[in-house]
Amino acid sequence: MRCFQQAEQHFDAALRLCSGKGFSVRKKAVLLQNLGAACNALECFERALRYHSEAADMYGALGERAAQAQCHYNLATAHSQLKNYDMAGFYSQQALKAFVDAGDSYGEAQACEQLGMTHLCQGHFGPAIRYYKQALALFEKSKEASEVPRKRIWEKLAAVANYQANAEDEFADSAITDSLLHHPECGACSPGIPLQRAGADRAV
């Protein structure tokens, strides 16, 4: 229902009950992941970093690479919003590796798209184009039915061309980057990977 404020409150309350021998580490990791996603949606990115980092460590200890990849992707999303582009790039790469290990082509595509955005924000046009093209190929491989991701990336590739054309104009650089980061279809302001159920291996 996208009631993220209420979701954050309930996940936080649930997390405080995570104690005792009967509560599994995985359930706590899922709660941390969901709490981080809610914080991303509420643009509380500093808090989101802490929750996703804890969840990623827990999933790593459990050997759950797919879930760990989702947390790394969400860490990259939060860092990109805080303009910590080096860290966003690092966690995007970590997410990409984990999605590859998990055999998740759709996740790989998302990580490549995030890497394209990170490089674009740093003015690295060549790598941005390469990652966007890789994301397109991976979305095709994943057999994603929706055309929205492909349309979004084609628009970003067009924006990169425009960005390059205006690269000598500092004001234009700033304006184009800002418009991409806050474009409603770019996904940069979204929670990233959606919320996850304790009993599911995939996001829901």
Coordinates of N, CA and C in Angstrom, one line a residue:
M1 N 0.8 -1.2 0.0 CA 0.0 0.0 0.0 C 0.9 1.3 0.0
R2 N 2.2 1.1 0.0 CA 3.1 2.2 0.0 C 2.9 3.2 1.2
C3 N 2.5 2.6 2.3 CA 2.4 3.4 3.6 C 3.7 3.2 4.3
F4 N 4.8 3.8 3.8 CA 6.1 3.5 4.3 C 6.3 4.0 5.7
Q5 N 5.7 5.1 6.1 CA 5.9 5.6 7.5 C 5.4 4.5 8.5
Q6 N 4.2 4.0 8.2 CA 3.6 3.0 9.1 C 4.4 1.7 9.0
A7 N 4.9 1.3 7.8 CA 5.7 0.1 7.7 C 6.9 0.2 8.5
E8 N 7.6 1.4 8.4 CA 8.8 1.6 9.2 C 8.6 1.4 10.7
Q9 N 7.5 2.0 11.2 CA 7.2 1.9 12.6 C 6.9 0.4 13.0
H10 N 6.2 -0.3 12.2 CA 5.9 -1.7 12.6 C 7.1 -2.6 12.4
F11 N 8.0 -2.4 11.4 CA 9.2 -3.2 11.3 C 10.1 -2.9 12.5
D12 N 10.2 -1.6 12.9 CA 11.0 -1.3 14.0 C 10.5 -1.9 15.3
A13 N 9.2 -1.9 15.5 CA 8.7 -2.6 16.7 C 8.9 -4.1 16.6
A14 N 8.8 -4.7 15.5 CA 9.1 -6.1 15.3 C 10.5 -6.4 15.6
L15 N 11.4 -5.5 15.2 CA 12.9 -5.8 15.3 C 13.2 -5.8 16.8
R16 N 12.6 -5.0 17.6 CA 12.9 -4.9 19.0 C 12.5 -6.2 19.8
L17 N 11.6 -7.0 19.1 CA 11.2 -8.3 19.7 C 12.1 -9.4 19.3
C18 N 13.1 -9.1 18.4 CA 14.0 -10.2 17.9 C 15.0 -10.6 19.0
S19 N 14.5 -11.4 19.9 CA 15.4 -11.9 21.0 C 15.0 -13.3 21.4
G20 N 15.8 -14.0 22.1 CA 15.5 -15.3 22.6 C 16.0 -16.4 21.6
K21 N 16.0 -17.6 22.1 CA 16.5 -18.7 21.3 C 15.6 -19.1 20.1
G22 N 14.3 -18.7 20.3 CA 13.3 -19.1 19.2 C 13.3 -18.3 18.0
F23 N 14.0 -17.2 18.0 CA 14.0 -16.3 16.9 C 15.2 -16.5 16.0
S24 N 15.0 -16.7 14.7 CA 16.1 -17.1 13.8 C 16.8 -15.8 13.3
V25 N 18.1 -16.1 13.0 CA 18.9 -15.0 12.5 C 18.3 -14.5 11.1
R26 N 17.8 -15.5 10.3 CA 17.3 -15.1 9.0 C 16.1 -14.1 9.2
K27 N 15.2 -14.4 10.1 CA 14.1 -13.6 10.3 C 14.5 -12.1 10.7
K28 N 15.5 -12.1 11.5 CA 16.0 -10.7 11.9 C 16.6 -10.0 10.7
A29 N 17.3 -10.8 9.8 CA 17.9 -10.2 8.6 C 16.8 -9.7 7.7
V30 N 15.7 -10.4 7.6 CA 14.6 -10.0 6.7 C 14.0 -8.7 7.3
L31 N 13.8 -8.6 8.6 CA 13.3 -7.4 9.2 C 14.2 -6.2 9.0
L32 N 15.5 -6.4 9.1 CA 16.5 -5.4 8.9 C 16.4 -4.9 7.4
Q33 N 16.3 -5.9 6.5 CA 16.3 -5.5 5.1 C 15.0 -4.7 4.8
N34 N 13.9 -5.2 5.3 CA 12.6 -4.4 5.1 C 12.6 -3.1 5.7
L35 N 13.2 -3.0 6.9 CA 13.3 -1.7 7.6 C 14.2 -0.7 6.8
G36 N 15.3 -1.3 6.2 CA 16.1 -0.4 5.4 C 15.4 0.0 4.1
A37 N 14.6 -0.9 3.5 CA 13.9 -0.5 2.3 C 12.8 0.6 2.6
A38 N 12.2 0.5 3.8 CA 11.2 1.5 4.2 C 11.9 2.8 4.4
C39 N 13.1 2.8 5.0 CA 13.9 4.0 5.2 C 14.3 4.7 3.9
N40 N 14.7 3.8 2.9 CA 15.0 4.3 1.6 C 13.9 5.1 1.0
A41 N 12.7 4.5 1.1 CA 11.5 5.1 0.6 C 11.1 6.4 1.3
L42 N 11.5 6.5 2.6 CA 11.2 7.7 3.3 C 12.3 8.7 3.2
E43 N 13.4 8.4 2.4 CA 14.6 9.2 2.2 C 15.4 9.4 3.5
C44 N 15.3 8.4 4.4 CA 16.1 8.4 5.6 C 17.3 7.5 5.3
F45 N 18.2 8.0 4.4 CA 19.2 7.2 3.8 C 20.3 6.8 4.8
E46 N 20.7 7.7 5.7 CA 21.7 7.3 6.7 C 21.3 6.1 7.5
R47 N 20.0 6.1 8.0 CA 19.5 5.0 8.7 C 19.4 3.8 7.9
A48 N 19.0 3.9 6.6 CA 18.9 2.8 5.7 C 20.3 2.1 5.6
L49 N 21.3 2.8 5.5 CA 22.7 2.2 5.4 C 23.0 1.3 6.5
R50 N 22.6 1.6 7.7 CA 22.9 0.8 8.9 C 22.1 -0.5 8.8
Y51 N 20.8 -0.4 8.5 CA 20.0 -1.6 8.4 C 20.4 -2.6 7.3
H52 N 20.6 -2.0 6.1 CA 21.0 -2.9 5.0 C 22.4 -3.5 5.2
S53 N 23.3 -2.8 5.8 CA 24.6 -3.3 6.1 C 24.6 -4.5 7.1
E54 N 23.8 -4.3 8.1 CA 23.6 -5.4 9.1 C 23.0 -6.7 8.4
A55 N 21.9 -6.4 7.6 CA 21.2 -7.5 7.0 C 22.2 -8.2 6.0
A56 N 23.0 -7.4 5.3 CA 23.9 -8.0 4.3 C 24.9 -8.9 5.0
D57 N 25.4 -8.5 6.1 CA 26.4 -9.3 6.9 C 25.7 -10.6 7.4
M58 N 24.4 -10.5 7.8 CA 23.7 -11.7 8.3 C 23.5 -12.7 7.2
Y59 N 23.0 -12.2 6.0 CA 22.8 -13.1 4.9 C 24.1 -13.7 4.4
G60 N 25.2 -12.9 4.5 CA 26.4 -13.5 4.1 C 26.8 -14.6 5.0
A61 N 26.6 -14.5 6.3 CA 27.0 -15.6 7.2 C 26.1 -16.8 7.0
L62 N 24.9 -16.6 6.5 CA 24.0 -17.7 6.2 C 24.2 -18.3 4.8
G63 N 25.1 -17.7 4.0 CA 25.3 -18.2 2.7 C 24.2 -17.9 1.7
E64 N 23.4 -16.9 2.0 CA 22.2 -16.6 1.1 C 22.6 -15.4 0.2
R65 N 23.2 -15.8 -0.9 CA 23.8 -14.8 -1.8 C 22.7 -13.9 -2.5
A66 N 21.6 -14.5 -2.9 CA 20.6 -13.7 -3.5 C 20.0 -12.6 -2.6
A67 N 19.8 -12.9 -1.3 CA 19.3 -11.9 -0.4 C 20.4 -10.9 -0.1
Q68 N 21.6 -11.4 0.0 CA 22.7 -10.5 0.3 C 22.9 -9.5 -0.9
A69 N 22.7 -10.0 -2.1 CA 22.8 -9.1 -3.3 C 21.7 -8.0 -3.2
Q70 N 20.5 -8.3 -2.8 CA 19.5 -7.3 -2.7 C 19.9 -6.3 -1.7
C71 N 20.5 -6.6 -0.6 CA 20.9 -5.6 0.4 C 22.0 -4.8 -0.1
H72 N 23.0 -5.4 -0.9 CA 24.0 -4.6 -1.5 C 23.5 -3.6 -2.5
Y73 N 22.5 -4.0 -3.2 CA 21.8 -3.1 -4.2 C 21.2 -1.9 -3.5
N74 N 20.5 -2.2 -2.4 CA 19.8 -1.2 -1.6 C 20.9 -0.2 -0.9
L75 N 22.0 -0.8 -0.5 CA 23.1 0.1 0.0 C 23.6 1.0 -1.1
A76 N 23.7 0.5 -2.3 CA 24.1 1.3 -3.4 C 23.1 2.4 -3.7
T77 N 21.8 2.1 -3.6 CA 20.8 3.1 -3.8 C 20.9 4.2 -2.8
A78 N 21.0 3.8 -1.5 CA 21.1 4.8 -0.5 C 22.4 5.7 -0.6
H79 N 23.5 5.1 -0.9 CA 24.7 5.9 -1.1 C 24.6 6.8 -2.3
S80 N 24.0 6.4 -3.4 CA 23.8 7.3 -4.5 C 23.0 8.5 -4.2
Q81 N 22.0 8.3 -3.4 CA 21.1 9.4 -3.0 C 21.9 10.4 -2.1
L82 N 22.9 9.9 -1.3 CA 23.7 10.7 -0.5 C 24.9 11.3 -1.2
K83 N 25.0 11.0 -2.5 CA 26.0 11.4 -3.4 C 27.4 10.8 -3.0
N84 N 27.4 9.7 -2.4 CA 28.6 8.9 -2.1 C 28.8 8.0 -3.2
Y85 N 29.3 8.5 -4.4 CA 29.3 7.7 -5.6 C 30.3 6.6 -5.6
D86 N 31.4 6.8 -4.9 CA 32.4 5.7 -4.8 C 31.8 4.5 -4.1
M87 N 31.2 4.8 -3.0 CA 30.6 3.7 -2.2 C 29.4 3.1 -3.0
A88 N 28.6 3.9 -3.7 CA 27.5 3.4 -4.5 C 28.1 2.5 -5.5
G89 N 29.2 2.8 -6.2 CA 29.8 2.0 -7.2 C 30.3 0.7 -6.6
F90 N 30.9 0.8 -5.4 CA 31.4 -0.4 -4.7 C 30.3 -1.4 -4.4
Y91 N 29.2 -0.9 -3.8 CA 28.1 -1.8 -3.4 C 27.4 -2.3 -4.7
S92 N 27.3 -1.5 -5.7 CA 26.7 -2.0 -7.0 C 27.5 -3.2 -7.5
Q93 N 28.8 -3.1 -7.5 CA 29.7 -4.2 -7.9 C 29.5 -5.4 -7.0
Q94 N 29.4 -5.2 -5.7 CA 29.2 -6.3 -4.8 C 27.8 -7.0 -5.1
A95 N 26.8 -6.2 -5.4 CA 25.5 -6.7 -5.8 C 25.6 -7.5 -7.0
L96 N 26.3 -7.0 -8.0 CA 26.4 -7.6 -9.3 C 27.0 -9.0 -9.2
K97 N 28.1 -9.1 -8.4 CA 28.8 -10.4 -8.2 C 27.9 -11.4 -7.5
A98 N 27.1 -10.9 -6.5 CA 26.2 -11.8 -5.8 C 25.1 -12.2 -6.6
F99 N 24.5 -11.3 -7.4 CA 23.4 -11.7 -8.3 C 23.9 -12.8 -9.4
V100 N 25.2 -12.6 -9.8 CA 25.8 -13.6 -10.7 C 25.9 -14.9 -10.0
D101 N 26.4 -14.9 -8.8 CA 26.5 -16.2 -8.0 C 25.1 -16.9 -7.9
A102 N 24.1 -16.0 -7.7 CA 22.7 -16.5 -7.4 C 22.0 -16.9 -8.7
G103 N 22.6 -16.6 -9.9 CA 22.0 -16.9 -11.2 C 20.8 -16.1 -11.4
D104 N 20.8 -14.8 -11.0 CA 19.6 -13.9 -11.1 C 19.9 -12.9 -12.2
S105 N 19.4 -13.1 -13.4 CA 19.7 -12.2 -14.5 C 19.0 -10.9 -14.3
Y106 N 17.8 -10.9 -13.8 CA 17.1 -9.6 -13.5 C 17.9 -8.8 -12.5
G107 N 18.3 -9.4 -11.5 CA 19.1 -8.7 -10.5 C 20.4 -8.1 -11.1
E108 N 21.1 -8.9 -11.9 CA 22.3 -8.5 -12.6 C 22.0 -7.2 -13.4
A109 N 20.8 -7.2 -14.1 CA 20.4 -6.1 -14.9 C 20.3 -4.8 -14.1
Q110 N 19.6 -5.0 -12.9 CA 19.4 -3.9 -12.0 C 20.7 -3.3 -11.5
A111 N 21.7 -4.2 -11.2 CA 23.0 -3.8 -10.7 C 23.7 -3.0 -11.8
C112 N 23.7 -3.5 -13.0 CA 24.3 -2.9 -14.1 C 23.7 -1.5 -14.4
E113 N 22.4 -1.4 -14.3 CA 21.8 -0.1 -14.5 C 22.2 0.9 -13.4
Q114 N 22.3 0.4 -12.1 CA 22.8 1.2 -11.0 C 24.2 1.7 -11.3
L115 N 25.1 0.8 -11.8 CA 26.5 1.1 -12.1 C 26.5 2.2 -13.2
G116 N 25.7 2.0 -14.2 CA 25.6 3.0 -15.2 C 25.3 4.4 -14.7
M117 N 24.3 4.5 -13.8 CA 23.9 5.7 -13.1 C 25.1 6.3 -12.3
T118 N 25.8 5.4 -11.6 CA 26.9 5.9 -10.7 C 28.0 6.5 -11.6
H119 N 28.3 5.8 -12.7 CA 29.4 6.3 -13.5 C 28.9 7.6 -14.2
L120 N 27.7 7.7 -14.6 CA 27.2 8.9 -15.2 C 27.3 10.1 -14.2
C121 N 27.0 9.9 -13.0 CA 27.0 11.0 -12.0 C 28.5 11.4 -11.7
Q122 N 29.4 10.6 -12.0 CA 30.8 10.9 -11.9 C 31.4 11.4 -13.1
G123 N 30.6 11.5 -14.2 CA 31.1 12.0 -15.5 C 31.9 11.0 -16.3
H124 N 31.8 9.7 -15.9 CA 32.5 8.7 -16.7 C 31.5 8.1 -17.8
F125 N 31.5 8.8 -18.9 CA 30.5 8.5 -19.9 C 30.7 7.1 -20.5
G126 N 31.9 6.7 -20.8 CA 32.1 5.4 -21.5 C 31.6 4.3 -20.6
P127 N 32.1 4.2 -19.4 CA 31.6 3.1 -18.5 C 30.1 3.1 -18.3
A128 N 29.5 4.4 -18.2 CA 28.1 4.5 -18.1 C 27.3 3.8 -19.2
I129 N 27.8 4.1 -20.5 CA 27.2 3.6 -21.7 C 27.3 2.0 -21.7
R130 N 28.5 1.6 -21.3 CA 28.8 0.1 -21.3 C 27.8 -0.6 -20.3
Y131 N 27.7 -0.1 -19.1 CA 26.8 -0.7 -18.2 C 25.3 -0.6 -18.5
Y132 N 24.9 0.5 -19.1 CA 23.5 0.6 -19.6 C 23.3 -0.5 -20.7
K133 N 24.2 -0.6 -21.6 CA 24.0 -1.6 -22.7 C 24.0 -3.0 -22.1
Q134 N 24.9 -3.3 -21.1 CA 24.9 -4.6 -20.5 C 23.6 -4.8 -19.8
A135 N 23.0 -3.8 -19.1 CA 21.7 -3.9 -18.5 C 20.6 -4.3 -19.4
L136 N 20.6 -3.6 -20.6 CA 19.6 -4.0 -21.6 C 19.7 -5.4 -22.0
A137 N 20.9 -5.9 -22.3 CA 21.1 -7.3 -22.7 C 20.6 -8.3 -21.6
L138 N 20.9 -7.9 -20.3 CA 20.5 -8.8 -19.2 C 19.0 -8.8 -19.0
F139 N 18.3 -7.6 -19.2 CA 16.9 -7.6 -19.1 C 16.2 -8.5 -20.2
E140 N 16.8 -8.5 -21.4 CA 16.4 -9.4 -22.4 C 16.5 -10.9 -22.0
K141 N 17.7 -11.2 -21.4 CA 18.0 -12.5 -21.0 C 17.1 -13.0 -19.9
S142 N 16.7 -12.1 -19.0 CA 15.8 -12.4 -17.9 C 14.4 -12.7 -18.3
K143 N 14.1 -12.3 -19.5 CA 12.7 -12.5 -20.1 C 11.7 -11.7 -19.3
E144 N 12.2 -10.5 -18.8 CA 11.3 -9.6 -18.1 C 10.2 -9.2 -19.1
A145 N 8.9 -9.4 -18.7 CA 7.8 -9.1 -19.6 C 7.6 -7.6 -19.8
S146 N 7.8 -6.8 -18.8 CA 7.6 -5.4 -18.8 C 8.6 -4.7 -19.7
E147 N 8.1 -3.7 -20.5 CA 9.0 -2.9 -21.3 C 9.5 -1.7 -20.5
V148 N 9.0 -1.5 -19.3 CA 9.4 -0.3 -18.6 C 11.0 -0.2 -18.3
P149 N 11.6 -1.3 -17.9 CA 13.1 -1.2 -17.7 C 13.8 -0.8 -19.0
R150 N 13.5 -1.5 -20.1 CA 14.2 -1.2 -21.4 C 13.9 0.3 -21.8
K151 N 12.7 0.7 -21.7 CA 12.4 2.1 -22.0 C 13.2 3.1 -21.2
R152 N 13.2 2.8 -19.9 CA 14.0 3.6 -19.0 C 15.4 3.7 -19.3
I153 N 16.0 2.6 -19.7 CA 17.5 2.6 -20.0 C 17.7 3.3 -21.3
W154 N 16.9 3.1 -22.3 CA 17.0 3.8 -23.6 C 17.0 5.3 -23.3
E155 N 16.1 5.8 -22.4 CA 16.0 7.2 -22.1 C 17.3 7.7 -21.4
K156 N 17.9 6.8 -20.6 CA 19.1 7.2 -19.9 C 20.3 7.2 -20.9
L157 N 20.3 6.3 -21.9 CA 21.3 6.4 -22.9 C 21.2 7.6 -23.7
A158 N 20.0 8.0 -24.0 CA 19.8 9.3 -24.7 C 20.3 10.5 -23.9
A159 N 20.0 10.4 -22.6 CA 20.5 11.4 -21.7 C 22.0 11.5 -21.6
V160 N 22.6 10.3 -21.6 CA 24.1 10.3 -21.6 C 24.7 11.1 -22.8
A161 N 24.0 10.9 -24.0 CA 24.5 11.6 -25.2 C 24.3 13.1 -25.0
N162 N 23.2 13.5 -24.4 CA 22.9 14.9 -24.1 C 23.9 15.4 -23.1
Y163 N 24.2 14.6 -22.1 CA 25.2 14.9 -21.1 C 26.5 15.2 -21.7
Q164 N 27.0 14.3 -22.6 CA 28.3 14.4 -23.2 C 28.3 15.7 -24.0
A165 N 27.2 16.0 -24.7 CA 27.2 17.2 -25.5 C 27.3 18.5 -24.7
N166 N 26.9 18.4 -23.5 CA 26.9 19.6 -22.6 C 28.0 19.5 -21.5
A167 N 29.0 18.6 -21.7 CA 29.9 18.3 -20.6 C 30.8 19.5 -20.3
E168 N 31.0 20.4 -21.2 CA 31.9 21.5 -20.9 C 31.1 22.6 -20.1
D169 N 29.8 22.5 -20.0 CA 29.0 23.5 -19.3 C 28.7 23.0 -17.9
E170 N 29.4 23.5 -16.9 CA 29.2 23.0 -15.5 C 27.8 23.1 -15.0
F171 N 27.1 24.1 -15.4 CA 25.7 24.2 -15.0 C 24.8 23.1 -15.6
A172 N 25.1 22.9 -16.9 CA 24.3 21.8 -17.6 C 24.6 20.5 -17.0
D173 N 25.9 20.2 -16.7 CA 26.3 18.9 -16.0 C 25.4 18.7 -14.8
S174 N 25.4 19.7 -13.9 CA 24.7 19.6 -12.7 C 23.2 19.4 -12.9
A175 N 22.6 20.2 -13.8 CA 21.2 20.1 -14.1 C 20.8 18.7 -14.6
I176 N 21.6 18.2 -15.6 CA 21.2 16.9 -16.2 C 21.3 15.8 -15.2
T177 N 22.4 15.8 -14.4 CA 22.6 14.8 -13.4 C 21.5 14.8 -12.4
D178 N 21.1 16.0 -11.9 CA 20.1 16.1 -10.9 C 18.7 15.6 -11.5
S179 N 18.5 16.0 -12.7 CA 17.2 15.5 -13.3 C 17.1 14.0 -13.5
L180 N 18.3 13.4 -13.8 CA 18.3 11.9 -13.9 C 18.0 11.3 -12.5
L181 N 18.7 11.8 -11.5 CA 18.6 11.2 -10.2 C 17.2 11.3 -9.6
H182 N 16.4 12.3 -10.0 CA 15.1 12.5 -9.5 C 14.0 12.3 -10.5
H183 N 14.3 11.7 -11.7 CA 13.3 11.4 -12.7 C 12.5 10.3 -12.1
P184 N 11.1 10.4 -12.2 CA 10.2 9.4 -11.6 C 10.4 8.0 -12.1
E185 N 11.0 7.8 -13.3 CA 11.1 6.5 -13.9 C 12.5 5.9 -13.7
C186 N 13.4 6.7 -13.1 CA 14.8 6.2 -12.9 C 14.9 5.2 -11.8
G187 N 14.0 5.3 -10.8 CA 14.1 4.3 -9.7 C 15.1 4.7 -8.7
A188 N 15.9 5.8 -8.9 CA 16.9 6.2 -7.9 C 16.3 6.6 -6.6
C189 N 15.0 7.1 -6.6 CA 14.4 7.5 -5.3 C 13.5 6.4 -4.7
S190 N 13.5 5.3 -5.3 CA 12.6 4.2 -4.8 C 13.4 3.4 -3.7
P191 N 12.7 2.5 -3.0 CA 13.4 1.8 -2.0 C 14.4 0.8 -2.6
G192 N 14.6 0.7 -3.9 CA 15.5 -0.2 -4.5 C 14.8 -1.6 -4.6
I193 N 15.5 -2.6 -4.2 CA 14.8 -3.9 -4.1 C 13.7 -3.9 -3.2
P194 N 12.5 -4.4 -3.6 CA 11.3 -4.3 -2.7 C 11.4 -5.1 -1.4
L195 N 10.4 -5.0 -0.6 CA 10.4 -5.7 0.7 C 10.3 -7.2 0.5
Q196 N 10.8 -7.9 1.5 CA 10.9 -9.4 1.4 C 10.2 -10.0 2.6
R197 N 9.6 -11.2 2.3 CA 8.9 -11.9 3.4 C 9.9 -12.9 4.0
A198 N 9.7 -13.2 5.3 CA 10.6 -14.0 6.0 C 10.6 -15.4 5.4
G199 N 9.5 -15.9 4.8 CA 9.5 -17.2 4.3 C 9.7 -17.3 2.8
A200 N 10.2 -16.3 2.2 CA 10.4 -16.3 0.7 C 11.9 -16.0 0.4
D201 N 12.4 -16.6 -0.7 CA 13.7 -16.4 -1.1 C 13.8 -15.2 -2.0
R202 N 12.7 -14.8 -2.6 CA 12.6 -13.6 -3.5 C 11.9 -12.5 -2.9
A203 N 12.2 -11.3 -3.4 CA 11.4 -10.1 -3.0 C 10.0 -10.2 -3.5
V204 N 9.1 -9.6 -2.8 CA 7.7 -9.6 -3.2 C 7.2 -8.2 -3.5

